[in-house]
Coordinates of C-alpha atoms (C1' of nucleotides) in Angstrom, one line a residue:
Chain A
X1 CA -118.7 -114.5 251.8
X2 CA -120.1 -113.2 255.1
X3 CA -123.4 -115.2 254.3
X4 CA -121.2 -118.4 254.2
X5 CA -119.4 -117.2 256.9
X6 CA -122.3 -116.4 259.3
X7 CA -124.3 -119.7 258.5
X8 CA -122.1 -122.1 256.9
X9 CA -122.2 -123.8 253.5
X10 CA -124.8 -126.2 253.5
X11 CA -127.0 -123.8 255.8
X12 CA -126.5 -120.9 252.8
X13 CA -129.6 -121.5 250.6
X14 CA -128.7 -120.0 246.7
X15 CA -132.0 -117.9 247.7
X16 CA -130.0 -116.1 250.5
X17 CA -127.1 -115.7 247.9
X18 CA -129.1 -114.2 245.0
X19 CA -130.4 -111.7 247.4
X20 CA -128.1 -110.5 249.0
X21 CA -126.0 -110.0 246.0
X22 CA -129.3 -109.2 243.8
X23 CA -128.4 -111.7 241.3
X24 CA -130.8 -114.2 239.2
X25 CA -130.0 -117.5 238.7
X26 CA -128.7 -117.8 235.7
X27 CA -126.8 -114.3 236.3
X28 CA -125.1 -116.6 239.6
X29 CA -124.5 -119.7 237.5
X30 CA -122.6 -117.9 235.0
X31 CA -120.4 -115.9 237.2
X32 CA -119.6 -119.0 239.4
X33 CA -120.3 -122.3 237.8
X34 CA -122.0 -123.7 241.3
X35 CA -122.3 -123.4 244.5
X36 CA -119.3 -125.3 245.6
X37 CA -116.8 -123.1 243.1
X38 CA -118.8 -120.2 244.6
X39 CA -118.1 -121.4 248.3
X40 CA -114.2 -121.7 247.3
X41 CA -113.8 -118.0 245.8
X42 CA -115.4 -116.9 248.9
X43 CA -112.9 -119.0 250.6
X44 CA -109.8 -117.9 248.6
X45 CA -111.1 -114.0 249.4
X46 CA -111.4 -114.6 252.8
X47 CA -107.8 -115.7 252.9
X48 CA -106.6 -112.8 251.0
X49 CA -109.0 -110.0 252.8
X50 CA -109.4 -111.1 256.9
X51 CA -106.4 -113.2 257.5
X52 CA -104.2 -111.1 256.6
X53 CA -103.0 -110.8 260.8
X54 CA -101.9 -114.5 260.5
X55 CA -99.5 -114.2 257.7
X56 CA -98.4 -110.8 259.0
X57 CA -97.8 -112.0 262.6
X58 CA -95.9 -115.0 261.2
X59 CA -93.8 -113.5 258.8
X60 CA -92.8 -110.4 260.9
X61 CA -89.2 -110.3 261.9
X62 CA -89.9 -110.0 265.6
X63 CA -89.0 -112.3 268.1
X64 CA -91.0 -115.4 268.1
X65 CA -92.6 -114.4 271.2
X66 CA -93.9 -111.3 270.0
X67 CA -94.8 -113.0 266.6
X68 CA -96.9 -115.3 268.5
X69 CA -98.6 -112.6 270.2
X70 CA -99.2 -110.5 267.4
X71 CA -101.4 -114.0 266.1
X72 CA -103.2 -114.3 269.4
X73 CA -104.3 -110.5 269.3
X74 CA -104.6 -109.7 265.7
X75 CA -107.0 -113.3 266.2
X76 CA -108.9 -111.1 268.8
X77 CA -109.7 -108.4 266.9
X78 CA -110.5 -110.1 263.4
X79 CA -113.1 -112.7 265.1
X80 CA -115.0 -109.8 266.3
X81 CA -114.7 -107.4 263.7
X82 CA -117.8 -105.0 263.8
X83 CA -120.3 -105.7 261.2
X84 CA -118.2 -109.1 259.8
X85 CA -119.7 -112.3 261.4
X86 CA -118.1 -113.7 264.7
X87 CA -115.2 -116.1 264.6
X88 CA -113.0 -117.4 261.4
X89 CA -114.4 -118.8 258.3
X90 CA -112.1 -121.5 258.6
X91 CA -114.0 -122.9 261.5
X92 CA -117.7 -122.3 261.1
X93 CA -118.4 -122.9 257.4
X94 CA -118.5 -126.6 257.8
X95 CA -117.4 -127.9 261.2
X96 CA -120.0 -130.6 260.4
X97 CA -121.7 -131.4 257.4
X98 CA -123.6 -133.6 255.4
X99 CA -122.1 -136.7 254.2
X100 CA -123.0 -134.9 250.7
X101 CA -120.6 -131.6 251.7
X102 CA -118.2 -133.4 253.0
X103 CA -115.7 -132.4 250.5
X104 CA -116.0 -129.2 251.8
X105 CA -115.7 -130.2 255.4
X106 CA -112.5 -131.8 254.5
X107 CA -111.3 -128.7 252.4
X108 CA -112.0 -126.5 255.5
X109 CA -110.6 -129.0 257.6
X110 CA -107.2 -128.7 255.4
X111 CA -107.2 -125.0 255.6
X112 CA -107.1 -125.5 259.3
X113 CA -104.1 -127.9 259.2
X114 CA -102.2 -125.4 257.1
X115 CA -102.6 -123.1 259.7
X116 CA -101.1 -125.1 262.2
X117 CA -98.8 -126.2 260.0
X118 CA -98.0 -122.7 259.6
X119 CA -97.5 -122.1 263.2
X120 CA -95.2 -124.6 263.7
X121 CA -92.9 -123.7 261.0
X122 CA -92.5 -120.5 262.8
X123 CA -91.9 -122.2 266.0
X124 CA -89.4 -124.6 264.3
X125 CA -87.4 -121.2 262.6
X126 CA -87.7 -120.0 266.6
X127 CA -86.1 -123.1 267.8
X128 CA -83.2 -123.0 265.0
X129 CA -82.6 -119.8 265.8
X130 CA -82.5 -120.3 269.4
X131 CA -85.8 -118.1 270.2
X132 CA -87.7 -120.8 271.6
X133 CA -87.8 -122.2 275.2
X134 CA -85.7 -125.3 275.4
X135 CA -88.5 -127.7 276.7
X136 CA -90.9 -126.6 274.1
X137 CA -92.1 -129.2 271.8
X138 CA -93.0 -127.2 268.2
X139 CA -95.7 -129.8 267.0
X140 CA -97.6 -129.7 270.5
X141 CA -97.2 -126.0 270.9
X142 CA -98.5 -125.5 267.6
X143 CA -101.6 -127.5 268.0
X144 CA -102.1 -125.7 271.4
X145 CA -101.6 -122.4 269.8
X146 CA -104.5 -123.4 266.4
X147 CA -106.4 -124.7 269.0
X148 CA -106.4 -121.7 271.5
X149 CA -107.5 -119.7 268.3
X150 CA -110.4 -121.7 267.2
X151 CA -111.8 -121.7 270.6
X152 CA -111.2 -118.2 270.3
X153 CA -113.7 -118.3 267.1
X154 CA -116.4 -120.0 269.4
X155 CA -116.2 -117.4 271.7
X156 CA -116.2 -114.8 269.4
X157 CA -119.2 -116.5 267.8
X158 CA -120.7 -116.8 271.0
X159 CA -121.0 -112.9 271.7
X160 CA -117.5 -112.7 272.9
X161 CA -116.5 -108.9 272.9
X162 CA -112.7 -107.8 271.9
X163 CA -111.6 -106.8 274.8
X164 CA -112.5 -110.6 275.7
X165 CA -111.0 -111.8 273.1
X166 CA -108.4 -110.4 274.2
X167 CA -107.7 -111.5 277.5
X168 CA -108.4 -114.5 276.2
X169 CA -105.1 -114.4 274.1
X170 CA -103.2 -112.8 276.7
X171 CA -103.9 -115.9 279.4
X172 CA -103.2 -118.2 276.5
X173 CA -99.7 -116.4 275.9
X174 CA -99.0 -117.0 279.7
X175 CA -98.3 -120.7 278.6
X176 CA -95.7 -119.8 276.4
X177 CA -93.6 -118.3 279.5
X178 CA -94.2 -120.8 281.7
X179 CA -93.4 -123.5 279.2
X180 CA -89.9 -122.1 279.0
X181 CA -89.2 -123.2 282.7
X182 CA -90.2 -126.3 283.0
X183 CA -89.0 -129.6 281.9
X184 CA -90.2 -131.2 278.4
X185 CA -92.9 -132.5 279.6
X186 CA -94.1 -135.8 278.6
X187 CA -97.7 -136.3 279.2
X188 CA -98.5 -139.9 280.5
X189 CA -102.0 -141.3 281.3
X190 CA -101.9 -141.5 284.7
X191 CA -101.8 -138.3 287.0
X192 CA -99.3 -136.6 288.3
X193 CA -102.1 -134.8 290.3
X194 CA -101.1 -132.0 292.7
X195 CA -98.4 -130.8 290.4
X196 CA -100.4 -127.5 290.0
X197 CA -100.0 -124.4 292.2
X198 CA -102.4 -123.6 294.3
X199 CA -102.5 -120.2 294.9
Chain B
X1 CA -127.2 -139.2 268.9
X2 CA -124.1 -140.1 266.7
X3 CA -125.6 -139.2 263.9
X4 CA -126.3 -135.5 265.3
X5 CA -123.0 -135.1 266.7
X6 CA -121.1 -136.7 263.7
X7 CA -122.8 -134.3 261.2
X8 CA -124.9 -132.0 263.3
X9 CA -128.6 -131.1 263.8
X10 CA -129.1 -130.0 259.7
X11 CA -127.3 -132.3 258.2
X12 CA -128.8 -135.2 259.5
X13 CA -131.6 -136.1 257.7
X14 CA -134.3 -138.5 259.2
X15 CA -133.4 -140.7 256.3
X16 CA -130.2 -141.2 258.5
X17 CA -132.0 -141.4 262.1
X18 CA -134.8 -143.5 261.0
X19 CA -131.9 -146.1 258.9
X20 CA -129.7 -145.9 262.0
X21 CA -132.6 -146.6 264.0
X22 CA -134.6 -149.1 262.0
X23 CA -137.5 -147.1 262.5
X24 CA -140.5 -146.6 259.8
X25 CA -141.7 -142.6 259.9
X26 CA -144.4 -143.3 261.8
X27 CA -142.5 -144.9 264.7
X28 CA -140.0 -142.1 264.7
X29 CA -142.8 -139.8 265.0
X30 CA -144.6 -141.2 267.5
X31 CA -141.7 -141.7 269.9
X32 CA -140.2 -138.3 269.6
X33 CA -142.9 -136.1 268.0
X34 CA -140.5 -134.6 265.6
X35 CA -136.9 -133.6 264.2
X36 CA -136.3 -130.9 267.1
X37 CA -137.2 -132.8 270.1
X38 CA -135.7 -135.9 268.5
X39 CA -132.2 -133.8 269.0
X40 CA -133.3 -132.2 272.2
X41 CA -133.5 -135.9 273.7
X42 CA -130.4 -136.6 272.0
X43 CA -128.9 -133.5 273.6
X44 CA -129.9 -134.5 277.1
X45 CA -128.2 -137.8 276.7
X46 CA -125.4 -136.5 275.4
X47 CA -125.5 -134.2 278.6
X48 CA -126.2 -137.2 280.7
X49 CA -124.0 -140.2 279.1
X50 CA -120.5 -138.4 277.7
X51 CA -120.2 -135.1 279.6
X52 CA -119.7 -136.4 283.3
X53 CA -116.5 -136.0 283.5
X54 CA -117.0 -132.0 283.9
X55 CA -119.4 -132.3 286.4
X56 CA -117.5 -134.5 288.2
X57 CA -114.0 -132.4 288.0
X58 CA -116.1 -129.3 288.9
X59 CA -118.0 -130.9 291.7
X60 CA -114.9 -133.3 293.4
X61 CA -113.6 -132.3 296.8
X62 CA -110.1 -131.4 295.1
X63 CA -108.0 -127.7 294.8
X64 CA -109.0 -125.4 292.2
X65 CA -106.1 -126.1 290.1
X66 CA -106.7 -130.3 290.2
X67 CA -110.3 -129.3 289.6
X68 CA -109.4 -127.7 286.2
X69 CA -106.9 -130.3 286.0
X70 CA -109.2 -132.7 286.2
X71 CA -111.7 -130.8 283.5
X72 CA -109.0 -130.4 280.7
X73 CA -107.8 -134.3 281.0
X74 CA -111.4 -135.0 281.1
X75 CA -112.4 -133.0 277.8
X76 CA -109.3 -134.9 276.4
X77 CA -110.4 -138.0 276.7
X78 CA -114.2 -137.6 276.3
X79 CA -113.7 -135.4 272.9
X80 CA -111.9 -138.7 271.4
X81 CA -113.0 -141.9 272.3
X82 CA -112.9 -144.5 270.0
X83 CA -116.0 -145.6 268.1
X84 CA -117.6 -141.8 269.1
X85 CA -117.5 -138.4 267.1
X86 CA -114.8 -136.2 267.5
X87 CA -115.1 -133.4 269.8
X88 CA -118.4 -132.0 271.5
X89 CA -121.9 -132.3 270.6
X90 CA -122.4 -129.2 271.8
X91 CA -119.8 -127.5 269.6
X92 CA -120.5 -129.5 266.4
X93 CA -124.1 -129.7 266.7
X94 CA -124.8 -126.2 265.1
X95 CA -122.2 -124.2 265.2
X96 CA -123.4 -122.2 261.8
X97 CA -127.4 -122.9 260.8
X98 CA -129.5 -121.6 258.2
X99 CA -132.5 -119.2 259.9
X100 CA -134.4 -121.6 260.0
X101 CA -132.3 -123.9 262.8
X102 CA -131.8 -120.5 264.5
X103 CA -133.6 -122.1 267.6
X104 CA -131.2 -125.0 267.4
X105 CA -128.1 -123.2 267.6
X106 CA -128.8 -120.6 270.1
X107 CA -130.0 -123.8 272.7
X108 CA -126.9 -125.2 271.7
X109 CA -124.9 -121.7 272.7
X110 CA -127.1 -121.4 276.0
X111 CA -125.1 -124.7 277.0
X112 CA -121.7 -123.6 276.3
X113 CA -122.5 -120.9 277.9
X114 CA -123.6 -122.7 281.2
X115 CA -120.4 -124.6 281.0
X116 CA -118.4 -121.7 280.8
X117 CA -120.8 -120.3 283.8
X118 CA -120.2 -123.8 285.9
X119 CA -116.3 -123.2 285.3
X120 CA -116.9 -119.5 286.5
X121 CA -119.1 -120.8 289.5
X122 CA -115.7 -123.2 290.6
X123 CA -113.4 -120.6 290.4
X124 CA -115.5 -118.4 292.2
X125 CA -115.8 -121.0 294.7
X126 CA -112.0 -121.2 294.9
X127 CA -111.0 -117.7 295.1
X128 CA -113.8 -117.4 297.6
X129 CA -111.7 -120.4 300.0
X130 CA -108.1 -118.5 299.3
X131 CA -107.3 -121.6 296.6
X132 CA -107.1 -119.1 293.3
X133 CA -103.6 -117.1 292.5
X134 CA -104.8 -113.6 293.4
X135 CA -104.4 -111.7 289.9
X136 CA -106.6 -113.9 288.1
X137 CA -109.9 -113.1 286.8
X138 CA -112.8 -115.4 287.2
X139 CA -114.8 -114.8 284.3
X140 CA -111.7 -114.1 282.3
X141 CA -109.8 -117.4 283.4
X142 CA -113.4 -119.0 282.9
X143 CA -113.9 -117.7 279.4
X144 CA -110.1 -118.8 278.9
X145 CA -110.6 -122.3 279.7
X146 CA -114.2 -122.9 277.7
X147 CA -112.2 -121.8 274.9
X148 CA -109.7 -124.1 275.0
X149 CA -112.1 -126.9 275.7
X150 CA -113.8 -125.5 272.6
X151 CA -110.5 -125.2 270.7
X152 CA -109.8 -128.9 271.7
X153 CA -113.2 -130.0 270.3
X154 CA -112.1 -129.0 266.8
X155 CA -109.0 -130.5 267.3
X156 CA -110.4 -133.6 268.1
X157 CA -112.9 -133.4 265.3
X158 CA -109.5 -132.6 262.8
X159 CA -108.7 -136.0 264.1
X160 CA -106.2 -135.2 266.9
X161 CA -104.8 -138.3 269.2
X162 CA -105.7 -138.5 273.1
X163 CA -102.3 -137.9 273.3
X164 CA -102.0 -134.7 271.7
X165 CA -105.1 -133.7 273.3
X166 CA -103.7 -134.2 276.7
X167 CA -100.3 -132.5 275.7
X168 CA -102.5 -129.1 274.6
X169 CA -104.7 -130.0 277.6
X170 CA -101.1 -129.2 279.9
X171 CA -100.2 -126.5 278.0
X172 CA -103.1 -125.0 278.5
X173 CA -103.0 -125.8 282.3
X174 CA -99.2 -124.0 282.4
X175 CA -101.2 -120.9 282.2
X176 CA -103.0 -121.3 285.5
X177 CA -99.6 -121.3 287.1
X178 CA -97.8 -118.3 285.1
X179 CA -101.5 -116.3 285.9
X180 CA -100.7 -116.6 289.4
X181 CA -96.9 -115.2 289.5
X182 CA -98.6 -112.0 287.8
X183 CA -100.3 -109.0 288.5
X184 CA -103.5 -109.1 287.3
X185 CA -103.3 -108.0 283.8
X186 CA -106.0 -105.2 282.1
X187 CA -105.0 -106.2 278.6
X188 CA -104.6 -102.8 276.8
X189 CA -105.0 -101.9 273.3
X190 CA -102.1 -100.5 272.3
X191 CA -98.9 -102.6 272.6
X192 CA -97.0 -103.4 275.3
X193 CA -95.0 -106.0 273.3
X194 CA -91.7 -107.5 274.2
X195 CA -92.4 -108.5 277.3
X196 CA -92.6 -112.3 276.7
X197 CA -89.3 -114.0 277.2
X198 CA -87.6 -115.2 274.7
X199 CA -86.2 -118.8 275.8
Chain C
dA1 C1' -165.3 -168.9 263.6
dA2 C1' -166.8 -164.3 262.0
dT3 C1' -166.4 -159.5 262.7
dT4 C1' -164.5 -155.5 264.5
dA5 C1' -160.8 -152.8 266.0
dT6 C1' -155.9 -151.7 266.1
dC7 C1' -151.6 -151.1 264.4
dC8 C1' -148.0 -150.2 261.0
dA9 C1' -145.4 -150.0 256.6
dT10 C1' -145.8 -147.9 252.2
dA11 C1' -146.9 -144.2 249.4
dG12 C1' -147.4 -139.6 249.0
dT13 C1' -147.9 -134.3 250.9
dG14 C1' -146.4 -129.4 250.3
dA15 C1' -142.1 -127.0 250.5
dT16 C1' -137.5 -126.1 249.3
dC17 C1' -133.1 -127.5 247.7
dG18 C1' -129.6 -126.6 243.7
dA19 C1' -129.7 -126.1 238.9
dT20 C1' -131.9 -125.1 233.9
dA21 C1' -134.9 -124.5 229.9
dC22 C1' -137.8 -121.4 227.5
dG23 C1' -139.7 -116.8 226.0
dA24 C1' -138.8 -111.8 225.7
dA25 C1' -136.1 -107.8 225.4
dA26 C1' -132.1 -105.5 223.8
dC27 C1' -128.3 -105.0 220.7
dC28 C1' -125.4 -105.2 216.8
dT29 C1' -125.3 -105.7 211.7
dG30 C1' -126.8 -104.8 207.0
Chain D
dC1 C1' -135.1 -99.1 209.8
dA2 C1' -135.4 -104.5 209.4
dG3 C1' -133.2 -108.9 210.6
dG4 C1' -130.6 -111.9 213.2
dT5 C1' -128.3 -112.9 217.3
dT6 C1' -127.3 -112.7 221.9
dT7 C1' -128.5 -111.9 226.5
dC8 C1' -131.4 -112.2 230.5
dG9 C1' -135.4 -113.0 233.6
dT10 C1' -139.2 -116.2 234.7
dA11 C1' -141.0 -120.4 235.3
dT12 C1' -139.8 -124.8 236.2
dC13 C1' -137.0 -129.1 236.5
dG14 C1' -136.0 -133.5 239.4
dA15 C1' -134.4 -134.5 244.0
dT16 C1' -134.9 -134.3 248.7
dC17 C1' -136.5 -132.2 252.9
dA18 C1' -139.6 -133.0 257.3
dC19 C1' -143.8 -135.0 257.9
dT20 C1' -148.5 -137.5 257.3
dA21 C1' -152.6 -140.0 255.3
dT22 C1' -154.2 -144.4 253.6
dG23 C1' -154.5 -149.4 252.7
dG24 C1' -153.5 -154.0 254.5
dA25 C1' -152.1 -157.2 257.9
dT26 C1' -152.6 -158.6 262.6
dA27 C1' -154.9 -159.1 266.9
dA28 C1' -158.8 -158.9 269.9
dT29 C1' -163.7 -159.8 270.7
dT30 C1' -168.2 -161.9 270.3

DNA sequence: AATTATCCATAGTGATCGATACGAAACCTG
DNA sequence: CAGGTTTCGTATCGATCACTATGGATAATT
């Protein structure tokens, strides 16, 4: 898992693998079929064993604010978990593959939209119950809020430290507050420039 | 240059490049001397034919906030134009590589982290002129917004809409004017939850 | 027009990929 | 203790990787 994690599928040589878990071939290909079914169970434990935070925050009963901040920060500290890889699984075992792998790319990829999808039931059970700003659309808060957190696994990838992390999440939060004041807003193409304090 | 940022710098084989290119080996070769300066070159195209718009949001005569303004809506529309790769070259390129590519992906770190630096440069440059909210941290606002540009790459490559894309791009921006209303914030670890509003 | 020189596509190089077939050691049974 | 079976490690499989050497066609020169 944290071979696949560090250096992705494809990049994850079956040397590396028997190595690192001292296994011969055969030993491997009798435990896990292939590499692919091998790649999955790492993915399925990863689920159960790191994201653990995600579930957690989501299924809390807190305020939706606070359950939405308990995702941003327990984010922060599981991409930088000392001795794990940086950054989420999810993210870095196949953002791009071969045209060969890409069944994998698209099973990552799905894992990522369940996330999301995740998010934004919470966010819907926030609006029904009245815990969400008014002008607060769920499916584009949502995709900000899976999107804030795999930029946080770049960063975190990139050297990013907790505390970092951290901060990170906490500016990101700041949109949830300020989204409750406004207006729906309704992006357009051209600019409403200017709008943007200035200090 | 597609082909690297469709699959990235591994998993595009020169059986790819030199199809895609119409090239026989020895062409390939004697234009660009081999795989890794093949991709460099692509790299500094990249650099030079889809990533103006940053330079040009960071470098306009505008306010700090339009600046970022600018930057977001930019990454928006650059990570998703039609008939391109989603998201950013410099993301998907080799974001996980087998030791091997190790060279690869740490050239390809160095330039998100010089765009994180050149975001970090303009807000220096606008808390040095008075145009920043006070209680905002350069380098943590900085490292804020490279991850969201970063989070909106993936997006894009999970096949997200301009429109969406701009709509997390705002959201994102509603932070720069909440960070502004606060006191600058030394993100703690234990909790000091509750304080987000709750619509 | 004959010969030499130059270029270039095809074929192939060693290395490594994921995955397997064979020989040896160990174990259970009689 | 012998025989048969099962398990397991080594050596290797075909395919593909990035990369290069060689033969043939073309062009230039005398």
């Amino acid at each position: 898992m944290h071979l696949f994690w560090e250096h992705g599928y494809e990049a994850t040589s079956l040397a590396m693998l028997r190595e690192a878990m001292g296994l011969t071939p055969p030993q491997i290909y009798n435990a896990f079929t292939d590499k692919e079914t091998l790649f999955r169970k790492a993915l399925t434990r990863y689920h159960q064993t790191e994201i653990g935070f995600a579930v957690e925050a989501l299924g809390a009963p807190v305020p939706t604010g606070e359950a939405i901040r308990r995702l941003l920060l327990g984010a922060a500290e599981a991409y930088s978990r000392p001795g794990k890889p940086g950054g989420c699984l999810f993210v870095s075992g196949a953002l791009a593959a071969s045209p060969q792998a890409q069944a994998i790319a698209d099973e990552l990829k799905a894992y990522r939209k369940a996330s999301e999808a995740a998010i934004a039931e919470r966010l819907a059970k926030g609006r029904a119950i009245g815990d969400l700003p008014e002008g607060l659309s769920v499916e584009g808060f949502a995709k900000y809020l899976a999107g804030v957190m795999n930029g946080m696994s770049i960063q975190a990838r990139d050297g990013a430290s907790v505390e970092e992390l951290r901060t990170l999440a906490q500016t990101a939060l700041a949109a949830f507050a300020i989204e409750g004041q406004k207006q729906a807003h309704h992006p357009r193409n051209e600019a409403d420039a200017g709008s943007l304090p200035r200090g």
